């Protein structure tokens, strides 16, 4: 427990740091964040990886296939919560503690390769277990995956606290942000027209939802999939939902959630916030203002596999509702899985909340990472990424031949490179027509050279521009300088 942890322990983050690495140039400080070298020494993690693999081989493979071992070491949810220490804290845990978390997760999980585990229509064999055992395990009830059920509960609780839902809520991890947005549309429609589940679309009026042109394309896909349609006439239609985006894919822009929430509350509309990309700002006291008002949302989608860099995929869908709306909307009450007379609290059987049956334990990825880094390190990573984005934007404005598309709100830096041959042309159709062809050629050259990979795209009427996304804590300001130098070197003859 927290009170018994010794302050002098070296945390997992500290064990990977390289304090002896000299800084050979003057530090660059943006928002009080030094941007010179990478924050971690990747080579220092090699020993940790070897130890992790040894645990997988010994505990997850050998023991899991040994008939002398138990199929599971059953513990009640309350007992398991005490054994696992699920709480996510501000500080990082030590390397030895993280390895113990790993061992405990394996120890108290059901041995899916055990020949005597005959609980459902699937099994696993040791030949394909190494390297995929934890991320590939599937579950839908507490008895099948007790550890991961409680881990998911703990992570969702922490994320809801950051959103600002003081009284908690409900949620699940699922197969990506697109799926989360589909859940939001389906749940909002069910709240508006609960009879639609049994009686179909004929039980609902002509429904419409509102979103911006900058929203993720999955919103349109959800509308098409659920029969709402991507184009609709407003005459006689019944609004049921508004989708706000916190961190758009291209520009990294944030919708004014507070103002949208005012309208939704006035007209009793479901407010969903797609924070798949921008949700990470919630871990930063410096940048959480970007999502001001998100606590008023009815549902939130947030992908820790984006800015927080959890392993792909790791996507959470959360709702403020505490009346089991998520389960009532999706429940099919399969009697061979979700028996109500089990010997434990069946509220831990989360599978009936999901459109899927089996799900991967994606929450474990962010939980173990959060344990290893702590909330403070996650906050520092977000702050550093956005400081690095500001540095790059400043450099673009100072360099001849580079032009920002807009001041960045987040970690998306969008800009044009204008070759010397075009710099004397006035703004107009001729310049933009020729500039539209520049980025694709530079992209082709950088890919063939293998020096780096930066995306480009048009946007509305705007000519092709480069879109740089900054996430990795390994990136330094020298890397940003190199990106701009390399783009110039690859395109100066165009």
Coordinates of C-alpha atoms in Angstrom, one line a residue:
X1 CA 0.0 0.0 0.0
X2 CA 1.0 3.7 -0.4
X3 CA 1.9 4.2 3.2
X4 CA 4.5 1.4 3.1
X5 CA 6.3 2.5 0.0
X6 CA 9.7 3.8 0.6
X7 CA 10.5 7.2 -0.9
X8 CA 14.1 6.3 -1.6
X9 CA 13.1 3.6 -4.2
X10 CA 14.1 4.3 -7.7
X11 CA 11.0 4.6 -9.8
X12 CA 10.5 2.9 -13.1
X13 CA 10.9 6.2 -14.9
X14 CA 14.1 7.1 -13.1
X15 CA 15.6 3.7 -13.9
X16 CA 15.1 4.4 -17.6
X17 CA 16.5 7.9 -17.4
X18 CA 20.1 8.7 -18.3
X19 CA 21.3 11.5 -15.9
X20 CA 24.9 11.1 -17.0
X21 CA 24.1 12.2 -20.6
X22 CA 25.7 15.6 -21.0
X23 CA 23.9 18.5 -22.7
X24 CA 26.2 20.0 -25.2
X25 CA 24.2 23.0 -26.2
X26 CA 22.2 25.7 -24.5
X27 CA 18.8 24.5 -23.4
X28 CA 15.7 25.7 -25.1
X29 CA 12.8 26.4 -22.7
X30 CA 9.2 26.5 -23.8
X31 CA 6.5 26.8 -21.1
X32 CA 9.2 25.9 -18.5
X33 CA 9.9 22.7 -20.4
X34 CA 13.4 22.0 -21.5
X35 CA 13.4 20.7 -25.1
X36 CA 17.0 19.6 -25.8
X37 CA 17.5 15.9 -25.6
X38 CA 15.1 12.9 -25.3
X39 CA 13.7 12.4 -21.8
X40 CA 14.4 8.6 -21.7
X41 CA 17.3 6.4 -22.5
X42 CA 15.7 3.5 -24.5
X43 CA 18.8 1.2 -24.0
X44 CA 18.2 1.2 -20.2
X45 CA 14.9 -0.6 -20.7
X46 CA 16.5 -3.7 -22.2
X47 CA 16.9 -5.4 -18.8
X48 CA 13.3 -4.7 -18.0
X49 CA 12.1 -6.2 -21.2
X50 CA 14.2 -9.4 -20.7
X51 CA 12.7 -9.8 -17.2
X52 CA 9.2 -9.3 -18.5
X53 CA 9.7 -12.0 -21.2
X54 CA 11.1 -14.4 -18.6
X55 CA 7.9 -13.9 -16.5
X56 CA 5.8 -14.6 -19.6
X57 CA 7.7 -17.8 -20.4
X58 CA 7.7 -19.1 -16.8
X59 CA 4.3 -18.0 -15.5
X60 CA 2.1 -17.5 -18.6
X61 CA 3.3 -20.4 -20.7
X62 CA 4.9 -23.1 -18.6
X63 CA 2.6 -22.9 -15.6
X64 CA -0.4 -22.3 -17.8
X65 CA 0.1 -25.6 -19.7
X66 CA 1.1 -27.7 -16.6
X67 CA -1.8 -29.9 -15.6
X68 CA -0.5 -29.9 -12.0
X69 CA -1.2 -26.1 -11.8
X70 CA -4.7 -24.8 -11.0
X71 CA -6.9 -23.5 -13.8
X72 CA -7.4 -20.4 -11.7
X73 CA -6.6 -19.1 -8.2
X74 CA -10.1 -17.9 -7.5
X75 CA -10.5 -14.7 -5.4
X76 CA -13.6 -12.6 -4.8
X77 CA -13.6 -9.1 -6.3
X78 CA -13.0 -7.6 -2.9
X79 CA -10.1 -9.9 -2.1
X80 CA -8.5 -9.4 -5.5
X81 CA -8.7 -5.6 -5.2
X82 CA -6.6 -5.8 -2.0
X83 CA -4.1 -8.2 -3.6
X84 CA -3.6 -6.2 -6.8
X85 CA -3.3 -2.6 -5.5
X86 CA -5.3 -1.2 -8.5
X87 CA -5.1 2.5 -7.6
X88 CA -3.4 4.8 -10.1
X89 CA -1.3 7.4 -8.3
X90 CA 0.7 10.5 -9.1
X91 CA 4.1 8.9 -8.6
X92 CA 5.7 6.2 -10.5
X93 CA 6.3 2.7 -9.1
X94 CA 9.7 1.0 -9.0
X95 CA 10.8 -1.5 -11.7
X96 CA 10.4 -4.4 -9.2
X97 CA 6.9 -3.3 -8.3
X98 CA 5.9 -3.2 -12.0
X99 CA 7.2 -6.7 -12.6
X100 CA 5.3 -7.9 -9.6
X101 CA 2.1 -6.3 -11.0
X102 CA 2.8 -8.3 -14.2
X103 CA 3.3 -11.5 -12.2
X104 CA 0.1 -11.0 -10.2
X105 CA -1.9 -10.3 -13.3
X106 CA -0.9 -13.6 -14.7
X107 CA -1.2 -15.5 -11.4
X108 CA -4.8 -14.5 -10.7
X109 CA -6.0 -14.8 -14.3
X110 CA -7.7 -17.9 -15.8
X111 CA -5.1 -20.1 -17.5
X112 CA -6.5 -20.0 -21.0
X113 CA -4.1 -22.7 -22.3
X114 CA -4.9 -25.2 -19.5
X115 CA -6.4 -28.3 -21.0
X116 CA -8.9 -28.6 -18.2
X117 CA -10.3 -25.1 -18.9
X118 CA -13.5 -26.0 -20.8
X119 CA -15.7 -23.1 -20.1
X120 CA -16.4 -21.8 -23.6
X121 CA -15.9 -22.4 -27.3
X122 CA -12.3 -21.4 -27.5
X123 CA -8.9 -22.2 -26.1
X124 CA -5.2 -21.3 -26.7
X125 CA -2.0 -23.2 -27.1
X126 CA 1.5 -22.4 -26.1
X127 CA 2.7 -22.2 -29.7
X128 CA 1.0 -18.9 -30.2
X129 CA 1.0 -17.5 -26.6
X130 CA 4.5 -15.9 -26.4
X131 CA 4.3 -12.2 -27.1
X132 CA 0.5 -12.0 -27.1
X133 CA -0.7 -13.7 -24.0
X134 CA -1.9 -10.6 -22.1
X135 CA -3.1 -8.4 -24.9
X136 CA -4.8 -11.3 -26.7
X137 CA -6.8 -12.8 -23.8
X138 CA -10.5 -12.3 -24.2
X139 CA -13.2 -11.8 -21.6
X140 CA -16.8 -11.0 -20.9
X141 CA -17.4 -12.2 -17.3
X142 CA -15.6 -11.8 -14.0
X143 CA -15.0 -15.5 -13.6
X144 CA -13.2 -15.7 -17.0
X145 CA -11.0 -12.7 -16.3
X146 CA -11.1 -11.4 -12.8
X147 CA -7.9 -9.4 -12.9
X148 CA -8.8 -7.5 -16.1
X149 CA -12.4 -6.8 -15.0
X150 CA -11.1 -5.0 -11.9
X151 CA -8.3 -3.3 -13.9
X152 CA -10.8 -1.9 -16.3
X153 CA -13.0 -0.7 -13.5
X154 CA -10.0 1.1 -11.8
X155 CA -8.8 2.8 -15.1
X156 CA -12.3 3.9 -16.0
X157 CA -12.7 5.4 -12.5
X158 CA -9.5 7.3 -12.8
X159 CA -10.4 8.6 -16.3
X160 CA -13.8 9.7 -15.1
X161 CA -12.2 11.6 -12.2
X162 CA -10.1 13.5 -14.8
X163 CA -13.2 14.3 -16.8
X164 CA -14.7 15.7 -13.7
X165 CA -17.5 13.2 -13.0
X166 CA -17.3 13.3 -9.2
X167 CA -20.0 10.8 -8.8
X168 CA -18.5 8.4 -11.3
X169 CA -20.4 6.8 -14.2
X170 CA -20.2 3.8 -16.4
X171 CA -18.1 2.7 -19.4
X172 CA -16.1 0.0 -21.2
X173 CA -13.0 -0.3 -23.3
X174 CA -13.6 -1.3 -26.9
X175 CA -12.1 -1.8 -30.3
X176 CA -11.2 1.8 -31.1
X177 CA -12.5 5.4 -31.2
X178 CA -14.8 4.7 -34.1
X179 CA -16.5 2.1 -32.0
X180 CA -16.7 4.5 -29.1
X181 CA -18.4 7.1 -31.2
X182 CA -20.9 4.5 -32.5
X183 CA -21.7 3.5 -28.9
X184 CA -22.4 7.2 -28.2
X185 CA -24.8 7.5 -31.2
X186 CA -26.6 4.3 -30.3
X187 CA -26.9 5.1 -26.6
X188 CA -28.2 8.6 -27.3
X189 CA -30.8 7.2 -29.7
X190 CA -31.8 4.6 -27.1
X191 CA -32.3 7.2 -24.4
X192 CA -34.4 9.3 -26.8
X193 CA -36.4 6.3 -28.2
X194 CA -36.1 3.2 -25.9
X195 CA -38.7 1.3 -27.9
X196 CA -36.4 1.2 -30.9
X197 CA -34.5 -1.8 -29.4
X198 CA -37.4 -4.1 -29.6
X199 CA -39.6 -2.5 -32.3
X200 CA -37.0 -1.2 -34.7
X201 CA -36.7 2.1 -36.6
X202 CA -40.5 2.2 -37.1
X203 CA -40.8 3.0 -33.4
X204 CA -38.8 6.2 -33.8
X205 CA -39.5 9.6 -35.4
X206 CA -37.2 11.0 -38.0
X207 CA -34.0 11.6 -35.9
X208 CA -31.2 14.0 -36.6
X209 CA -27.9 14.7 -34.8
X210 CA -25.6 17.7 -35.1
X211 CA -21.8 17.8 -35.5
X212 CA -19.2 20.0 -37.2
X213 CA -17.6 19.5 -40.6
X214 CA -14.3 18.9 -38.7
X215 CA -15.6 15.8 -36.8
X216 CA -14.1 12.4 -37.2
X217 CA -15.5 10.4 -40.2
X218 CA -16.7 7.7 -37.7
X219 CA -19.6 9.9 -36.8
X220 CA -20.9 9.7 -40.4
X221 CA -20.2 6.0 -40.4
X222 CA -22.2 5.6 -37.2
X223 CA -25.1 7.5 -38.7
X224 CA -25.1 5.3 -41.8
X225 CA -24.8 2.1 -39.8
X226 CA -27.6 2.9 -37.4
X227 CA -30.0 4.1 -40.1
X228 CA -29.9 7.8 -39.2
X229 CA -28.4 8.7 -42.6
X230 CA -25.5 11.0 -43.4
X231 CA -27.7 13.5 -45.2
X232 CA -31.1 14.4 -43.9
X233 CA -33.9 17.0 -44.2
X234 CA -34.5 19.0 -41.1
X235 CA -38.2 19.5 -41.7
X236 CA -40.1 17.6 -39.1
X237 CA -37.0 15.9 -37.7
X238 CA -36.3 15.3 -34.0
X239 CA -32.8 16.3 -32.8
X240 CA -31.4 13.8 -30.3
X241 CA -27.7 14.4 -30.0
X242 CA -24.8 16.8 -30.5
X243 CA -21.2 15.6 -31.1
X244 CA -18.4 17.9 -30.0
X245 CA -14.8 17.2 -31.0
X246 CA -11.9 17.8 -28.6
X247 CA -8.9 17.6 -30.8
X248 CA -9.8 17.3 -34.5
X249 CA -7.8 14.9 -36.6
X250 CA -6.3 17.4 -39.0
X251 CA -6.0 20.7 -37.2
X252 CA -6.1 19.6 -33.6
X253 CA -9.0 22.1 -32.9
X254 CA -11.3 22.0 -29.9
X255 CA -15.0 22.7 -30.0
X256 CA -16.4 25.0 -27.3
X257 CA -17.8 22.3 -25.1
X258 CA -19.3 24.6 -22.4
X259 CA -21.3 26.6 -24.9
X260 CA -22.5 23.5 -26.7
X261 CA -23.5 22.0 -23.3
X262 CA -25.7 25.1 -22.6
X263 CA -27.7 24.4 -25.8
X264 CA -27.9 20.6 -25.1
X265 CA -29.2 21.2 -21.6
X266 CA -31.8 23.7 -22.9
X267 CA -33.1 21.3 -25.5
X268 CA -32.5 18.0 -23.6
X269 CA -30.0 16.7 -26.2
X270 CA -27.4 14.1 -25.6
X271 CA -23.9 15.7 -25.6
X272 CA -21.1 13.4 -26.7
X273 CA -17.5 14.6 -26.7
X274 CA -15.1 12.8 -29.1
X275 CA -11.9 13.3 -27.1
X276 CA -10.1 10.4 -28.7
X277 CA -7.2 12.6 -29.6
X278 CA -7.5 15.6 -27.3
X279 CA -8.5 13.8 -24.1
X280 CA -4.9 13.5 -23.0
X281 CA -4.9 17.2 -22.1
X282 CA -7.0 16.3 -19.1
X283 CA -4.0 14.9 -17.4
X284 CA -2.3 18.3 -17.6
X285 CA -3.2 21.1 -15.2
X286 CA -1.6 23.5 -17.8
X287 CA -3.7 22.3 -20.8
X288 CA -6.9 20.8 -19.4
X289 CA -8.7 24.1 -20.1
X290 CA -8.9 23.0 -23.7
X291 CA -11.7 20.7 -22.7
X292 CA -13.5 23.2 -20.4
X293 CA -17.0 21.9 -19.8
X294 CA -16.3 18.3 -20.6
X295 CA -17.8 17.3 -17.2
X296 CA -21.2 18.3 -18.6
X297 CA -21.0 15.7 -21.4
X298 CA -23.3 12.7 -21.3
X299 CA -20.6 10.5 -22.9
X300 CA -16.9 10.8 -23.7
X301 CA -14.6 8.8 -26.1
X302 CA -10.9 8.9 -25.1
X303 CA -8.0 6.9 -26.7
X304 CA -5.0 6.4 -24.4
X305 CA -3.2 4.8 -27.3
X306 CA -2.9 8.3 -28.9
X307 CA -1.1 11.1 -26.9
X308 CA -0.6 8.9 -23.8
X309 CA 1.2 6.3 -26.0
X310 CA -0.4 3.2 -24.5
X311 CA 0.0 0.2 -26.8
X312 CA -2.5 0.0 -29.7
X313 CA -5.4 -0.4 -29.3
X314 CA -6.6 1.2 -26.1
X315 CA -9.9 3.0 -26.4
X316 CA -12.4 4.0 -23.6
X317 CA -16.0 4.9 -23.9
X318 CA -17.6 6.5 -20.8
X319 CA -21.0 7.7 -19.8
X320 CA -22.1 9.9 -17.0
X321 CA -25.3 7.9 -16.5
X322 CA -25.4 5.6 -13.4
X323 CA -28.7 3.9 -14.2
X324 CA -27.3 1.0 -16.2
X325 CA -28.3 2.7 -19.5
X326 CA -25.3 1.2 -21.3
X327 CA -26.3 -2.3 -20.3
X328 CA -30.0 -1.8 -20.9
X329 CA -29.3 -0.5 -24.4
X330 CA -27.0 -3.4 -25.4
X331 CA -28.0 -6.3 -23.2
X332 CA -29.1 -9.6 -24.8
X333 CA -29.1 -11.6 -21.5
X334 CA -27.4 -14.7 -22.9
X335 CA -28.3 -17.3 -20.2
X336 CA -25.2 -19.4 -20.9
X337 CA -22.9 -16.5 -19.9
X338 CA -24.8 -14.0 -17.7
X339 CA -26.5 -16.2 -15.2
X340 CA -28.0 -14.0 -12.4
X341 CA -27.6 -16.7 -9.7
X342 CA -23.8 -16.9 -9.7
X343 CA -21.9 -17.1 -6.4
X344 CA -20.4 -13.6 -6.8
X345 CA -21.6 -10.1 -7.5
X346 CA -22.8 -10.3 -11.1
X347 CA -22.5 -6.5 -11.6
X348 CA -18.8 -7.4 -12.4
X349 CA -19.9 -9.3 -15.5
X350 CA -19.5 -6.4 -17.9
X351 CA -19.9 -8.3 -21.2
X352 CA -23.6 -7.5 -21.6
X353 CA -22.8 -3.8 -21.8
X354 CA -20.9 -4.4 -25.0
X355 CA -21.9 -4.8 -28.6
X356 CA -19.1 -7.4 -28.8
X357 CA -19.1 -10.6 -26.7
X358 CA -15.5 -11.3 -26.1
X359 CA -13.2 -8.3 -25.6
X360 CA -9.5 -7.9 -25.3
X361 CA -8.2 -6.5 -21.9
X362 CA -7.0 -3.2 -23.4
X363 CA -7.4 -1.4 -20.1
X364 CA -4.4 -3.4 -18.8
X365 CA -2.1 -1.7 -21.2
X366 CA -2.8 1.8 -19.9
X367 CA -3.1 0.5 -16.3
X368 CA 0.4 -1.0 -16.2
X369 CA 1.8 1.9 -18.0
X370 CA 0.2 4.3 -15.6
X371 CA 1.6 2.3 -12.7
X372 CA 5.0 2.5 -14.2
X373 CA 5.0 6.2 -14.9
X374 CA 2.5 7.8 -12.5
X375 CA 0.2 10.7 -13.2
X376 CA 3.0 13.2 -12.8
X377 CA 5.1 11.7 -15.6
X378 CA 2.1 11.4 -17.9
X379 CA 1.4 15.1 -17.3
X380 CA 5.0 16.0 -18.1
X381 CA 4.8 14.0 -21.3
X382 CA 1.8 15.9 -22.5
X383 CA 3.3 19.3 -21.4
X384 CA 6.5 18.5 -23.2
X385 CA 4.7 17.4 -26.4
X386 CA 2.7 20.7 -26.5
X387 CA 5.8 22.7 -25.7
X388 CA 7.6 21.0 -28.5
X389 CA 4.7 21.9 -30.8
X390 CA 5.0 25.5 -29.9
X391 CA 8.7 25.4 -30.5
X392 CA 8.2 24.0 -34.0
X393 CA 5.5 26.6 -34.7
X394 CA 7.9 29.4 -33.6
X395 CA 10.7 28.0 -35.9
X396 CA 8.3 27.8 -38.8
X397 CA 7.3 31.5 -38.4
X398 CA 11.0 32.6 -38.3
X399 CA 12.2 30.6 -41.3
X400 CA 12.1 31.9 -44.8
X401 CA 10.0 29.7 -47.1
X402 CA 7.8 28.3 -44.3
X403 CA 4.3 29.4 -43.5
X404 CA 1.9 28.2 -40.7
X405 CA -1.6 27.3 -41.7
X406 CA -2.8 28.3 -38.2
X407 CA -1.6 28.8 -34.7
X408 CA -1.7 25.3 -33.1
X409 CA -4.1 24.6 -30.2
X410 CA -2.7 21.2 -29.6
X411 CA 0.1 19.0 -31.0
X412 CA -0.9 19.3 -34.7
X413 CA 1.4 21.6 -36.6
X414 CA 0.2 22.4 -40.1
X415 CA 2.4 24.3 -42.5
X416 CA 3.5 24.9 -46.1
X417 CA 7.0 24.9 -47.5
X418 CA 7.4 27.4 -50.3
X419 CA 10.4 26.6 -52.6
X420 CA 12.6 29.6 -53.6
X421 CA 11.1 29.6 -57.1
X422 CA 7.7 30.4 -55.8
X423 CA 8.5 32.9 -53.1
X424 CA 8.1 36.0 -55.2
X425 CA 4.6 35.0 -56.5
X426 CA 1.7 36.9 -54.9
X427 CA -1.0 35.0 -53.1
X428 CA -3.4 33.8 -55.7
X429 CA -4.5 30.9 -57.8
X430 CA -1.1 30.6 -59.5
X431 CA 0.9 30.3 -56.3
X432 CA -1.6 27.9 -54.6
X433 CA -1.9 25.8 -57.7
X434 CA 1.8 25.3 -57.9
X435 CA 2.3 24.9 -54.2
X436 CA -0.3 22.1 -54.1
X437 CA 2.2 20.0 -56.1
X438 CA 5.1 20.6 -53.8
X439 CA 4.3 18.6 -50.7
X440 CA 3.6 15.3 -52.6
X441 CA 7.1 15.5 -54.3
X442 CA 8.9 16.2 -51.0
X443 CA 7.0 13.3 -49.3
X444 CA 8.1 11.0 -52.1
X445 CA 11.7 12.1 -51.8
X446 CA 11.8 11.7 -48.0
X447 CA 10.2 8.2 -48.2
X448 CA 12.7 7.0 -50.8
X449 CA 15.6 8.5 -48.9
X450 CA 14.3 7.1 -45.7
X451 CA 15.2 10.2 -43.6
X452 CA 11.8 10.7 -42.0
X453 CA 8.0 10.5 -42.5
X454 CA 5.8 13.5 -42.3
X455 CA 2.2 13.5 -43.7
X456 CA 0.6 16.0 -46.0
X457 CA -3.0 16.7 -47.2
X458 CA -5.3 19.4 -48.5
X459 CA -8.1 20.9 -46.4
X460 CA -11.1 22.4 -48.0
X461 CA -9.9 24.9 -50.5
X462 CA -6.4 25.0 -49.1
X463 CA -3.5 23.6 -51.0
X464 CA -1.6 20.5 -49.8
X465 CA 0.3 21.2 -46.5
X466 CA 2.4 19.3 -44.1
X467 CA 0.9 18.0 -40.9
X468 CA 3.4 17.3 -38.1
X469 CA 2.1 15.4 -35.1
X470 CA 4.3 15.6 -32.0
X471 CA 3.8 12.9 -29.3
X472 CA 7.0 11.0 -28.4
X473 CA 9.0 12.0 -25.4
X474 CA 12.0 10.9 -27.3
X475 CA 11.7 13.8 -29.7
X476 CA 14.0 16.8 -29.1
X477 CA 14.1 20.3 -30.5
X478 CA 17.1 19.2 -32.6
X479 CA 14.8 16.7 -34.2
X480 CA 12.3 19.6 -35.0
X481 CA 15.2 21.6 -36.5
X482 CA 16.1 18.6 -38.6
X483 CA 12.6 18.2 -40.0
X484 CA 12.5 21.7 -41.3
X485 CA 16.1 21.5 -42.6
X486 CA 15.3 18.2 -44.4
X487 CA 12.1 19.5 -46.0
X488 CA 14.0 22.5 -47.3
X489 CA 16.9 20.3 -48.6
X490 CA 14.4 18.0 -50.3
X491 CA 12.3 20.7 -51.9
X492 CA 14.6 23.7 -52.6
X493 CA 15.0 22.8 -56.3
X494 CA 11.2 22.6 -57.0

